[in-house]
Tab-separated table of C-alpha atoms and ligand atoms in Angstrom:
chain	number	residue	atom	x	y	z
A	1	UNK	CA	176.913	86.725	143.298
A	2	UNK	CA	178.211	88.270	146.934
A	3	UNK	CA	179.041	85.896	149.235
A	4	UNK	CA	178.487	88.465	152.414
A	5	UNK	CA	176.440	87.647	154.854
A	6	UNK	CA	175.116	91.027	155.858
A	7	UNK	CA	173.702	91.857	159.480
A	8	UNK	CA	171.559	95.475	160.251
A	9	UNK	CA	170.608	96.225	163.186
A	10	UNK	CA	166.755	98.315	164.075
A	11	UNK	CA	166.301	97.600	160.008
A	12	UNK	CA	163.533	99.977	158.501
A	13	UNK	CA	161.149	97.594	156.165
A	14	UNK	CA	158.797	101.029	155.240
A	15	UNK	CA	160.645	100.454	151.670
A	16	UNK	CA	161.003	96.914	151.617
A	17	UNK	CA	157.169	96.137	151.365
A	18	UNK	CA	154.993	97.092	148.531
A	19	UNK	CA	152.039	98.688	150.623
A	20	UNK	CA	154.844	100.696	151.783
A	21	UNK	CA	153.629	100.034	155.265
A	22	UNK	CA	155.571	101.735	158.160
A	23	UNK	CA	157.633	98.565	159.931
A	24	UNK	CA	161.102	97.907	162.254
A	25	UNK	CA	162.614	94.539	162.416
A	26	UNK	CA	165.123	94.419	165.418
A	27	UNK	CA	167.646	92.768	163.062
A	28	UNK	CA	167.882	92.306	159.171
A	29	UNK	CA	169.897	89.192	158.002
A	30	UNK	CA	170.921	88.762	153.927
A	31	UNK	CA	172.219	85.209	153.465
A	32	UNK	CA	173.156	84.271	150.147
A	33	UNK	CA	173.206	80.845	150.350
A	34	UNK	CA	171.734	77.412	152.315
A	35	UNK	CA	174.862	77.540	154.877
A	36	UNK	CA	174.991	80.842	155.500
A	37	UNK	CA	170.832	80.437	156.250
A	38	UNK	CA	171.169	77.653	157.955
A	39	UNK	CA	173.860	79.604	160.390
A	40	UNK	CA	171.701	82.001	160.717
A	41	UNK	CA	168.556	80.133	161.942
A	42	UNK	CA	171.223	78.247	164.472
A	43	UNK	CA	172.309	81.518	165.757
A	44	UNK	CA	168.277	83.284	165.960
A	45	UNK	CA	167.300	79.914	168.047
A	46	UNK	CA	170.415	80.374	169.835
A	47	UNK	CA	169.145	84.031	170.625
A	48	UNK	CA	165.473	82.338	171.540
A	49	UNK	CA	164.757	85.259	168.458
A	50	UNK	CA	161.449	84.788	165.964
A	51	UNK	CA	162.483	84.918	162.607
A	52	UNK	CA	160.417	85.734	159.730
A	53	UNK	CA	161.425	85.270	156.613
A	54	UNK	CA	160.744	88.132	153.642
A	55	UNK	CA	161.074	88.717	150.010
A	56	UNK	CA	160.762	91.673	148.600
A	57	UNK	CA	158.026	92.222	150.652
A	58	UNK	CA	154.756	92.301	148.129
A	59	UNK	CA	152.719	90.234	148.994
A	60	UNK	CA	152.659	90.705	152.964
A	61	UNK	CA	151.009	92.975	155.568
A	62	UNK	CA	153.977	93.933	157.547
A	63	UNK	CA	153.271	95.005	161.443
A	64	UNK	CA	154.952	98.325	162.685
A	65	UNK	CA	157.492	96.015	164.783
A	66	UNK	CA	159.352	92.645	164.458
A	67	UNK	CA	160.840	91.874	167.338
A	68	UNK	CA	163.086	89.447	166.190
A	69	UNK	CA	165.192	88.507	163.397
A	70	UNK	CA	163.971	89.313	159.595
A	71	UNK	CA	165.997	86.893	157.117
A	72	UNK	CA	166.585	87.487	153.285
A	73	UNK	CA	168.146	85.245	151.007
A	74	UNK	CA	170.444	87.319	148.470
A	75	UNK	CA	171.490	84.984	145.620
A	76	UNK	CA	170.599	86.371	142.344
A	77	UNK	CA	172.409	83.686	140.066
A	78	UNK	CA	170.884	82.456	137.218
A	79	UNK	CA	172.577	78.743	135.641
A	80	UNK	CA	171.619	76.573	132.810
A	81	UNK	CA	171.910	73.543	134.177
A	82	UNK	CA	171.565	71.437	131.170
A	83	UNK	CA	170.152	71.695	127.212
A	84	UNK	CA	168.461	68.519	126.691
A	85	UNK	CA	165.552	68.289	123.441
A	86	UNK	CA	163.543	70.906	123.416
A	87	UNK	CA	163.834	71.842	127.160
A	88	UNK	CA	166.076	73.571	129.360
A	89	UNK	CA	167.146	73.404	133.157
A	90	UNK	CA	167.993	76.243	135.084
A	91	UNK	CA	169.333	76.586	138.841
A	92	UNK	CA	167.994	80.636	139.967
A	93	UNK	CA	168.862	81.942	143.197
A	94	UNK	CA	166.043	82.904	145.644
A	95	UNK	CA	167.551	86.497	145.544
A	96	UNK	CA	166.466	87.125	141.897
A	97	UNK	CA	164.068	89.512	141.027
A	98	UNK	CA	161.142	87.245	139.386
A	99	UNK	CA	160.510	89.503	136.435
A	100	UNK	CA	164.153	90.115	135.791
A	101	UNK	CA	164.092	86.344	135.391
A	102	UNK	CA	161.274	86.260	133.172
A	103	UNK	CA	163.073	88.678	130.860
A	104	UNK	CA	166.316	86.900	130.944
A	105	UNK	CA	164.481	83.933	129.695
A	106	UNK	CA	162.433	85.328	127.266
A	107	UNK	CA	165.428	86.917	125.607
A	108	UNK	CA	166.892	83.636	125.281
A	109	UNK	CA	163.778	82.610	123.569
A	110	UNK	CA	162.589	80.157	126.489
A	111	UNK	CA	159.368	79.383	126.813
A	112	UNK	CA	157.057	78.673	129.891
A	113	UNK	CA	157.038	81.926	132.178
A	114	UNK	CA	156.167	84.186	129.686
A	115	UNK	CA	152.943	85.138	130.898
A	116	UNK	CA	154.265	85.820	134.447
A	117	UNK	CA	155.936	89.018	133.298
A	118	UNK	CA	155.660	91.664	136.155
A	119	UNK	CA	154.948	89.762	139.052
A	120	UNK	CA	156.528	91.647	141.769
A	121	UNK	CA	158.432	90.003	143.843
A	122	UNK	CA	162.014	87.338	144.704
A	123	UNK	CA	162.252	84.238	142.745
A	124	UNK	CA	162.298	81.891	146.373
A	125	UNK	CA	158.674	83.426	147.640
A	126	UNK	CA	157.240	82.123	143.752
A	127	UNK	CA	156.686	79.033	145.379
A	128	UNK	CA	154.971	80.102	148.263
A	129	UNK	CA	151.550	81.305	146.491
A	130	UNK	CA	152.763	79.304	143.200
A	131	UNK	CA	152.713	82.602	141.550
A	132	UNK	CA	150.341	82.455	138.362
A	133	UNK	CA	148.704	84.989	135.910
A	134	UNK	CA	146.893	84.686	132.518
A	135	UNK	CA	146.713	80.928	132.255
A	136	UNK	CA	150.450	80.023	133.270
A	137	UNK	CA	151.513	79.104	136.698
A	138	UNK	CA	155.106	78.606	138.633
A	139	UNK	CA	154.029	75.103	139.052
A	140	UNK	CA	154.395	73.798	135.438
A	141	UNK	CA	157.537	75.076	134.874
A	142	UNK	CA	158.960	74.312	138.994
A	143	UNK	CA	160.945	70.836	138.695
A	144	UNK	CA	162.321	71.137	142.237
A	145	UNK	CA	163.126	73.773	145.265
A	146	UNK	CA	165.963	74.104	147.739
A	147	UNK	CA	165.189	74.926	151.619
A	148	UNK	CA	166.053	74.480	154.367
A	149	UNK	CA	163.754	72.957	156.363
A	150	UNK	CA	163.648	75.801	159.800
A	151	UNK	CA	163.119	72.997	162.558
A	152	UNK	CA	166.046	70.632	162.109
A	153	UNK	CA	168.149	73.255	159.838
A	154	UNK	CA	168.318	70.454	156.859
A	155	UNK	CA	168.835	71.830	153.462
A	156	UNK	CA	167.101	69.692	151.255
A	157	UNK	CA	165.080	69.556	147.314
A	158	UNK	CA	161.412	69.349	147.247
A	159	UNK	CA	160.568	67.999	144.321
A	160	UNK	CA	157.391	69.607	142.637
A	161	UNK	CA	154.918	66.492	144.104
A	162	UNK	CA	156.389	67.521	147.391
A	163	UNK	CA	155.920	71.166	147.115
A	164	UNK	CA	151.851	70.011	146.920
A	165	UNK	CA	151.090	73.518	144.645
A	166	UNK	CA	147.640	74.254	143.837
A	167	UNK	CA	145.964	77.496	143.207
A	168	UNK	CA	148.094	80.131	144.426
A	169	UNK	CA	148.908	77.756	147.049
A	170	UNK	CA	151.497	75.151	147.810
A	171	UNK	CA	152.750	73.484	150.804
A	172	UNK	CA	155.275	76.536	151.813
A	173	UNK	CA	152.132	78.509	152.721
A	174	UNK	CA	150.199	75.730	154.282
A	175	UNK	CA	153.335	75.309	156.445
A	176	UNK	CA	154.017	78.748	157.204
A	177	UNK	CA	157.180	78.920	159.668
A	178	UNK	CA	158.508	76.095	158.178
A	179	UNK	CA	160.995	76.864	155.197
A	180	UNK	CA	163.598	79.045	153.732
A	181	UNK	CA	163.707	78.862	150.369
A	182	UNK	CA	166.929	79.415	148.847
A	183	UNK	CA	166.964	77.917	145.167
A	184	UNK	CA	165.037	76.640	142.417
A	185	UNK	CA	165.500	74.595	139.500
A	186	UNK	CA	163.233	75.310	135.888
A	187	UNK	CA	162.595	73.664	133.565
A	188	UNK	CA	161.858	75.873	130.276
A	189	UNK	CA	161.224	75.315	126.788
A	190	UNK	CA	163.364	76.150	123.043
A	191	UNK	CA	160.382	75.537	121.330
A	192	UNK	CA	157.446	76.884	122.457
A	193	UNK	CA	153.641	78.338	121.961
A	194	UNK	CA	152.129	81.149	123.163
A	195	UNK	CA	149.193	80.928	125.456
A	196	UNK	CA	146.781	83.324	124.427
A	197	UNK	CA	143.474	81.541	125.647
A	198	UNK	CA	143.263	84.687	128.816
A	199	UNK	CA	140.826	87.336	128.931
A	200	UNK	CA	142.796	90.427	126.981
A	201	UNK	CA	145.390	88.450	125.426
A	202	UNK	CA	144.741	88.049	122.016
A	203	UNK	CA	143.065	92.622	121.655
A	204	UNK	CA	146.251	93.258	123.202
A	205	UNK	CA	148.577	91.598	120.883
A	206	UNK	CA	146.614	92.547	118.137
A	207	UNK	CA	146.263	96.022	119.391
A	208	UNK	CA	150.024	96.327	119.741
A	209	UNK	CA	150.962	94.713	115.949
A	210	UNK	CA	152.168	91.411	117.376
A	211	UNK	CA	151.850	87.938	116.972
A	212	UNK	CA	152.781	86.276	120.167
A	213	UNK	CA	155.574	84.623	117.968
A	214	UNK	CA	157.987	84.916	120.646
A	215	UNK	CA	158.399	84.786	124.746
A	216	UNK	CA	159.834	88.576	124.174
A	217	UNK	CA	156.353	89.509	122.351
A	218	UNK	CA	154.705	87.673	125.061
A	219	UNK	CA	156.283	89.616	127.811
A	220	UNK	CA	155.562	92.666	125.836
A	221	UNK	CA	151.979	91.891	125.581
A	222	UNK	CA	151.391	91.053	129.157
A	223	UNK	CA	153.589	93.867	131.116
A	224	UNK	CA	151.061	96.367	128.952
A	225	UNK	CA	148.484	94.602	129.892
A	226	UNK	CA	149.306	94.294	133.517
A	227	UNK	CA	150.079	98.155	133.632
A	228	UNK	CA	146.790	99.221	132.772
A	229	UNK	CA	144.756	96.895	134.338
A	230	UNK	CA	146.974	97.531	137.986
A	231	UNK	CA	148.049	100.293	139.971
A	232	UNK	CA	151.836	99.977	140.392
A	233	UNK	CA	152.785	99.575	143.647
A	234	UNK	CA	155.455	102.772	142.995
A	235	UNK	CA	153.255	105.200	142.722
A	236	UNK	CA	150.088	103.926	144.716
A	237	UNK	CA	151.144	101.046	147.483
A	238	UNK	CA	149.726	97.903	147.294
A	239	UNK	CA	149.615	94.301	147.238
A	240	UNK	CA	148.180	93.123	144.207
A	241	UNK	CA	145.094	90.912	144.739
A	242	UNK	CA	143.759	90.961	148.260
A	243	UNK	CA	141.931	88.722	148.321
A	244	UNK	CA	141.874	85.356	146.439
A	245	UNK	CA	138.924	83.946	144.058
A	246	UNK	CA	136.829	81.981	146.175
A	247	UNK	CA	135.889	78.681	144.851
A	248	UNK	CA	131.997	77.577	145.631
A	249	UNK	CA	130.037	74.285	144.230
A	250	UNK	CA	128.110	74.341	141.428
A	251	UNK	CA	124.957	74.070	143.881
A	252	UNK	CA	125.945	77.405	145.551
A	253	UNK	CA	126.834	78.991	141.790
A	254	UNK	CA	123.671	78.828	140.735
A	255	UNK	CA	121.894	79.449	143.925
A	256	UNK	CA	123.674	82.795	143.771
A	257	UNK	CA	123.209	83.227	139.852
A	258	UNK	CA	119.644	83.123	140.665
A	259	UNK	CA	119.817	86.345	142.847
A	260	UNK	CA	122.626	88.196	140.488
A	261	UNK	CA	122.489	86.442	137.024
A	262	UNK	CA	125.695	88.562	135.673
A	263	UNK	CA	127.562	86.237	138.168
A	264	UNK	CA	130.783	85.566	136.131
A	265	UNK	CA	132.232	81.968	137.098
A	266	UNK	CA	135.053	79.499	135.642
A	267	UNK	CA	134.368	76.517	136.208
A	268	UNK	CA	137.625	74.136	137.681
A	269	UNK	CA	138.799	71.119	138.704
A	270	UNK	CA	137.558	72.122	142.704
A	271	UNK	CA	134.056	74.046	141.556
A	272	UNK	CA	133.459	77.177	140.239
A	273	UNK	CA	135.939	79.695	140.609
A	274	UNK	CA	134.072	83.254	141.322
A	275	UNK	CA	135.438	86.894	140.802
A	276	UNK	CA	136.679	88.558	143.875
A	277	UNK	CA	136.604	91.694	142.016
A	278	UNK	CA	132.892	91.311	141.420
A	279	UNK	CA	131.811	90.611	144.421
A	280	UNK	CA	133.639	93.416	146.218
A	281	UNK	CA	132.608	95.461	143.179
A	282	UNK	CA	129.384	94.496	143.437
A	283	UNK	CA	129.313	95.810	147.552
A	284	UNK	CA	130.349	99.088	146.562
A	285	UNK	CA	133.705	99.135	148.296
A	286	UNK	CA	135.789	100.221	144.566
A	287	UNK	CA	137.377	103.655	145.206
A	288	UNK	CA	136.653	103.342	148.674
A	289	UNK	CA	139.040	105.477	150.873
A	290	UNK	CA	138.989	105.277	154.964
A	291	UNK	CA	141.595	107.145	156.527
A	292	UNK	CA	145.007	106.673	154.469
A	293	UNK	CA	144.183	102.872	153.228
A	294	UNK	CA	141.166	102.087	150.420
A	295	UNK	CA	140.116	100.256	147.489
A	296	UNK	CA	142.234	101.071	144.405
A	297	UNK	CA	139.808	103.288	141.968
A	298	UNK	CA	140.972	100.886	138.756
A	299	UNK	CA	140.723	97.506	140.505
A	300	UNK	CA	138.170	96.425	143.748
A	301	UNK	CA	140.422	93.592	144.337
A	302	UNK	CA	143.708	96.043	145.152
A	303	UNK	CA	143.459	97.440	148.564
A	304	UNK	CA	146.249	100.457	148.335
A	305	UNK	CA	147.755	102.836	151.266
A	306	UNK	CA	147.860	106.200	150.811
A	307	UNK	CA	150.277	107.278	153.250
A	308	UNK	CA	150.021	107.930	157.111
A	309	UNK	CA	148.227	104.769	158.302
A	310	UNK	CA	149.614	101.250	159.529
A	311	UNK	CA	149.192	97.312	159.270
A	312	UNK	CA	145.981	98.083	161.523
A	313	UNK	CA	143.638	100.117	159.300
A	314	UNK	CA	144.392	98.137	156.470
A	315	UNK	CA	143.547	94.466	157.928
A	316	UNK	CA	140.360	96.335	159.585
A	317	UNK	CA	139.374	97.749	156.267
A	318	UNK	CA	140.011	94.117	154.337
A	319	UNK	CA	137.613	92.993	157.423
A	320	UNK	CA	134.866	94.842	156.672
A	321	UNK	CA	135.312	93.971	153.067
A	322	UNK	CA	135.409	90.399	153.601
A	323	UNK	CA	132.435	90.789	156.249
A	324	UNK	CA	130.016	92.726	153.469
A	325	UNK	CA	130.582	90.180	150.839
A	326	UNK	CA	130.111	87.487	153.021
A	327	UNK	CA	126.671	89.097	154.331
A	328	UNK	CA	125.343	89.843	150.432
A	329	UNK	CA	126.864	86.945	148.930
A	330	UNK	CA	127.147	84.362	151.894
A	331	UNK	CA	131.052	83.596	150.229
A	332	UNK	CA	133.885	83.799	152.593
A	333	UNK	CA	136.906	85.595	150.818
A	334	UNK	CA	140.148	84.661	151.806
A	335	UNK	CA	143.569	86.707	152.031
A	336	UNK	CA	146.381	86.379	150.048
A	337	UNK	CA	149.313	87.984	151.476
A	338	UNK	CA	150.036	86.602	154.527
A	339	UNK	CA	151.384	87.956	157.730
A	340	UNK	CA	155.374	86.984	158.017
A	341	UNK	CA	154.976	84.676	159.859
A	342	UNK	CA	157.387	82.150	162.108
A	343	UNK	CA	157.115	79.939	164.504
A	344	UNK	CA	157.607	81.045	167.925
A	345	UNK	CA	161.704	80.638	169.263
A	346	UNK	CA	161.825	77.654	171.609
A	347	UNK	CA	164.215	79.580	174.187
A	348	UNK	CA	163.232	82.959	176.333
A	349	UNK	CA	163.418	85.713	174.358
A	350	UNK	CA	166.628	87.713	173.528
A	351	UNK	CA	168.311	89.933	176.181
A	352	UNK	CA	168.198	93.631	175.446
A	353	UNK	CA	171.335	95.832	175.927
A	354	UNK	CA	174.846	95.971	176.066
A	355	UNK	CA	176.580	93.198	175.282
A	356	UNK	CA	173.837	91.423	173.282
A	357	UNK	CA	174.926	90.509	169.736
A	358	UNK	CA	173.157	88.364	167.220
A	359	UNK	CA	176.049	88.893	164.649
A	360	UNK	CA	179.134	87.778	167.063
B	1	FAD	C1	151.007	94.935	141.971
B	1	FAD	C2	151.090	93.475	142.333
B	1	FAD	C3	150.654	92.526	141.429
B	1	FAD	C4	150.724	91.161	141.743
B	1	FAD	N1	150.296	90.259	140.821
B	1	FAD	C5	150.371	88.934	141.099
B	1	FAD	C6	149.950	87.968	140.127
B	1	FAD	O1	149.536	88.306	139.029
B	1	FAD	N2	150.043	86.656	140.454
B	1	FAD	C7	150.536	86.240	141.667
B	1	FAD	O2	150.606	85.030	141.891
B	1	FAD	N3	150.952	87.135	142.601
B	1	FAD	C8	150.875	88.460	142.345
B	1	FAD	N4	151.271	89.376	143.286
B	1	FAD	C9	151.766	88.896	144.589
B	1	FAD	C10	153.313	88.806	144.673
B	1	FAD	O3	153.903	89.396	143.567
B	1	FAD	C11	153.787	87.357	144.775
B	1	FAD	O4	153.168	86.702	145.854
B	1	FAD	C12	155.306	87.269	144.960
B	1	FAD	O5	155.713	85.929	144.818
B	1	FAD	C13	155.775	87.813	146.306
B	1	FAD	O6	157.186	87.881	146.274
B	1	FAD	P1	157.996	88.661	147.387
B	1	FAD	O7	159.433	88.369	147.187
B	1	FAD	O8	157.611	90.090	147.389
B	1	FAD	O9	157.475	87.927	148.701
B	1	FAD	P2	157.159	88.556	150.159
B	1	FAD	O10	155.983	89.462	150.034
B	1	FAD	O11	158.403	89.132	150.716
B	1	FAD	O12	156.764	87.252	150.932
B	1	FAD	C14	155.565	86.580	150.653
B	1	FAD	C15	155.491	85.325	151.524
B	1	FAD	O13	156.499	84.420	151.116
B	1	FAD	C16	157.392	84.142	152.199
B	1	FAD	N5	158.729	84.092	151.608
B	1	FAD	C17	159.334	85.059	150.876
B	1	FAD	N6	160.552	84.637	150.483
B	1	FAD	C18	160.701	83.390	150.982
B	1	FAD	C19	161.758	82.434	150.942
B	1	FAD	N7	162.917	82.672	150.305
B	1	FAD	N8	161.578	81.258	151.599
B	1	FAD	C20	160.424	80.986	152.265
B	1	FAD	N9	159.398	81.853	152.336
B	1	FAD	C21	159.537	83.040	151.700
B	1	FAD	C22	157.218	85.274	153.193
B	1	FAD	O14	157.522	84.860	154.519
B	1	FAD	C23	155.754	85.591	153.012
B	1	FAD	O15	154.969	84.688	153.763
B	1	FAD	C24	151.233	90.745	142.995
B	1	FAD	C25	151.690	91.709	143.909
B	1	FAD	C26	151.623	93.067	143.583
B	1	FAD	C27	152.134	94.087	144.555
């Protein structure tokens, strides 16, 4: 792990998001650790700077400019902690790359984040939307998170009834501004079973010979799946899911079943959980293309940029989107990446010029 706490200066982001957005931030901070964060929040506040914080940048809508300071944690260790029964603890760095941990696990036969394989993204934004795909979420595996809490610089661990994570939610993202996460500990199992209960599971370990005898088959299983089901964001930007699956009452459910009776619905803890994907489907807007942002061809629920266009056309495009459904269906859809978002500094903002220097 580097220990460098690396400073850049007019930083270009166009590569550091997934929708491959065109976007500046005035300055670029890597920390690799609590301290060096918490240093650099003292000096931004200092500065009267924003900051923002920012993963590996897929699952935001980043605007052309940042006038502030952009901060990335850069630890990408990975510790057992401790062997204990049938379950293992691990310390990862915020810095890793989430599917790189997924495979180091799997290869040492751990169970429980199997079926998050290919998740873009860091390891300290899983938290945030409490990352989760074909029945398993970062939740049951989380045991506790490291931040630093931004307003009195405190590094402390959250323990997983503190984070407050629900469906691709936790209290990170309902406190938006508030945290930098910088570690987390796992807990993963040596014995394990593989969930198979998710739409396309079982035909695609079947169709590829396998059993699902092992996290490694599991991972194999689910990264094929996941590349044909989603563009990848290399060679069409995007953001995965848009939108998120709104959740309506029963009452509503079949109120709209009555009107469109191939209504898929799951029913949950909350309500019934509807498809997104239909109901943009459903308004025509698959394939769509406006401009140099649209609707990926293969999935209604992926808005993608083709080049040449900004933050701007793609929010007013998910607009309309979210203003059609809500029209036909009367269901409000709600976004899932956010904005990077911080709260404003408390001081006047930062000088311009000669002589002003965030990194002295
Ligand atoms: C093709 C594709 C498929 C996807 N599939 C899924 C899926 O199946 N399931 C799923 O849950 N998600 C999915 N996503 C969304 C995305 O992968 C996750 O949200 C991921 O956790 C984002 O990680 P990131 O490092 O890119 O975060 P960023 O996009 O950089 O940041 C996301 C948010 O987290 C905040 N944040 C980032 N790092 C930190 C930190 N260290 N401390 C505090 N806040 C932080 C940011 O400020 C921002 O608000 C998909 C995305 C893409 C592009």
């Amino acid at each position: 792990m580097s220990d460098a706490v690396t400073w850049m200066e007019d930083a270009d982001l166009a590569t550091s998001n997934s929708l491959r957005l065109p976007s500046r931030a005035r300055w670029l901070v890597s920390v690799p650790n609590a301290p060096a964060a918490v240093d650099a929040l003292t000096r931004a506040s200092a500065k009267g700077l924003t900051l923002w914080v920012l993963g590996e940048g897929s699952n935001v809508v980043l605007p052309p400019r940042l006038d502030g300071l952009v901060l990335r944690v850069s630890d990408e260790d990975i510790r057992i902690l401790e062997h204990r029964g049938d379950s293992v603890r691990l310390r990862v760095g915020a810095g890793v790359h989430w599917d790189a941990l997924v495979h180091w696990a799997a290869e040492r036969d751990f169970w429980g984040i199997e079926n998050l394989a290919l998740i873009p993204g860091s390891v300290g934004a899983a938290p945030v939307q409490n990352i989760g795909a074909y029945g398993q979420e970062l939740a049951s595996s989380c045991i506790r998170v490291q931040a630093v809490e931004r307003t009195t610089r405190r590094i402390c661990w959250l323990d997983a009834a503190a984070c407050a994570f629900g469906y691709r939610d936790s209290r990170f993202r309902r406190e938006p501004g508030s945290w930098v996460i910088t570690a987390l500990e796992l807990s993963l199992r040596t014995r394990g079973q593989a969930e198979v209960g998710y739409a396309g599971v079982r035909d695609i370990l079947s169709e590829l010979g396998l059993a699902g005898a092992s996290p490694v088959e599991m991972v194999r299983a689910i990264s094929t799946l996941r590349r044909r089901k989603l563009p990848d964001p290399a060679e069409l930007p995007n953001a995965g899911s848009f939108f998120k699956n709104p959740v309506v009452s029963l009452a509503t459910f079949e109120q709209l079943r009555g009107r469109d009776p191939d209504l898929p619905g799951t029913a949950t803890a909350d309500g019934i959980k509807l498809s997104a994907a239909w109901l943009i489907d459903r308004c025509g807007w698959r394939g769509f293309r406006r401009g140099g942002v649209g609707v990926a061809p293969q999935h209604a629920l992926v808005l993608v940029h083709h080049g040449g266009a900004d933050a701007r056309a793609l929010l007013a495009l998910a607009a309309d989107i979210a203003a059609s459904v809500r029209d036909r269906f009367g269901v409000q859809l709600e976004r899932e990446p956010t904005d990077p978002v911080g709260p404003e500094p408390a001081g006047a903002s930062a000088p311009d010029g000669p002589g002003w220097g965030l990194k002295d």
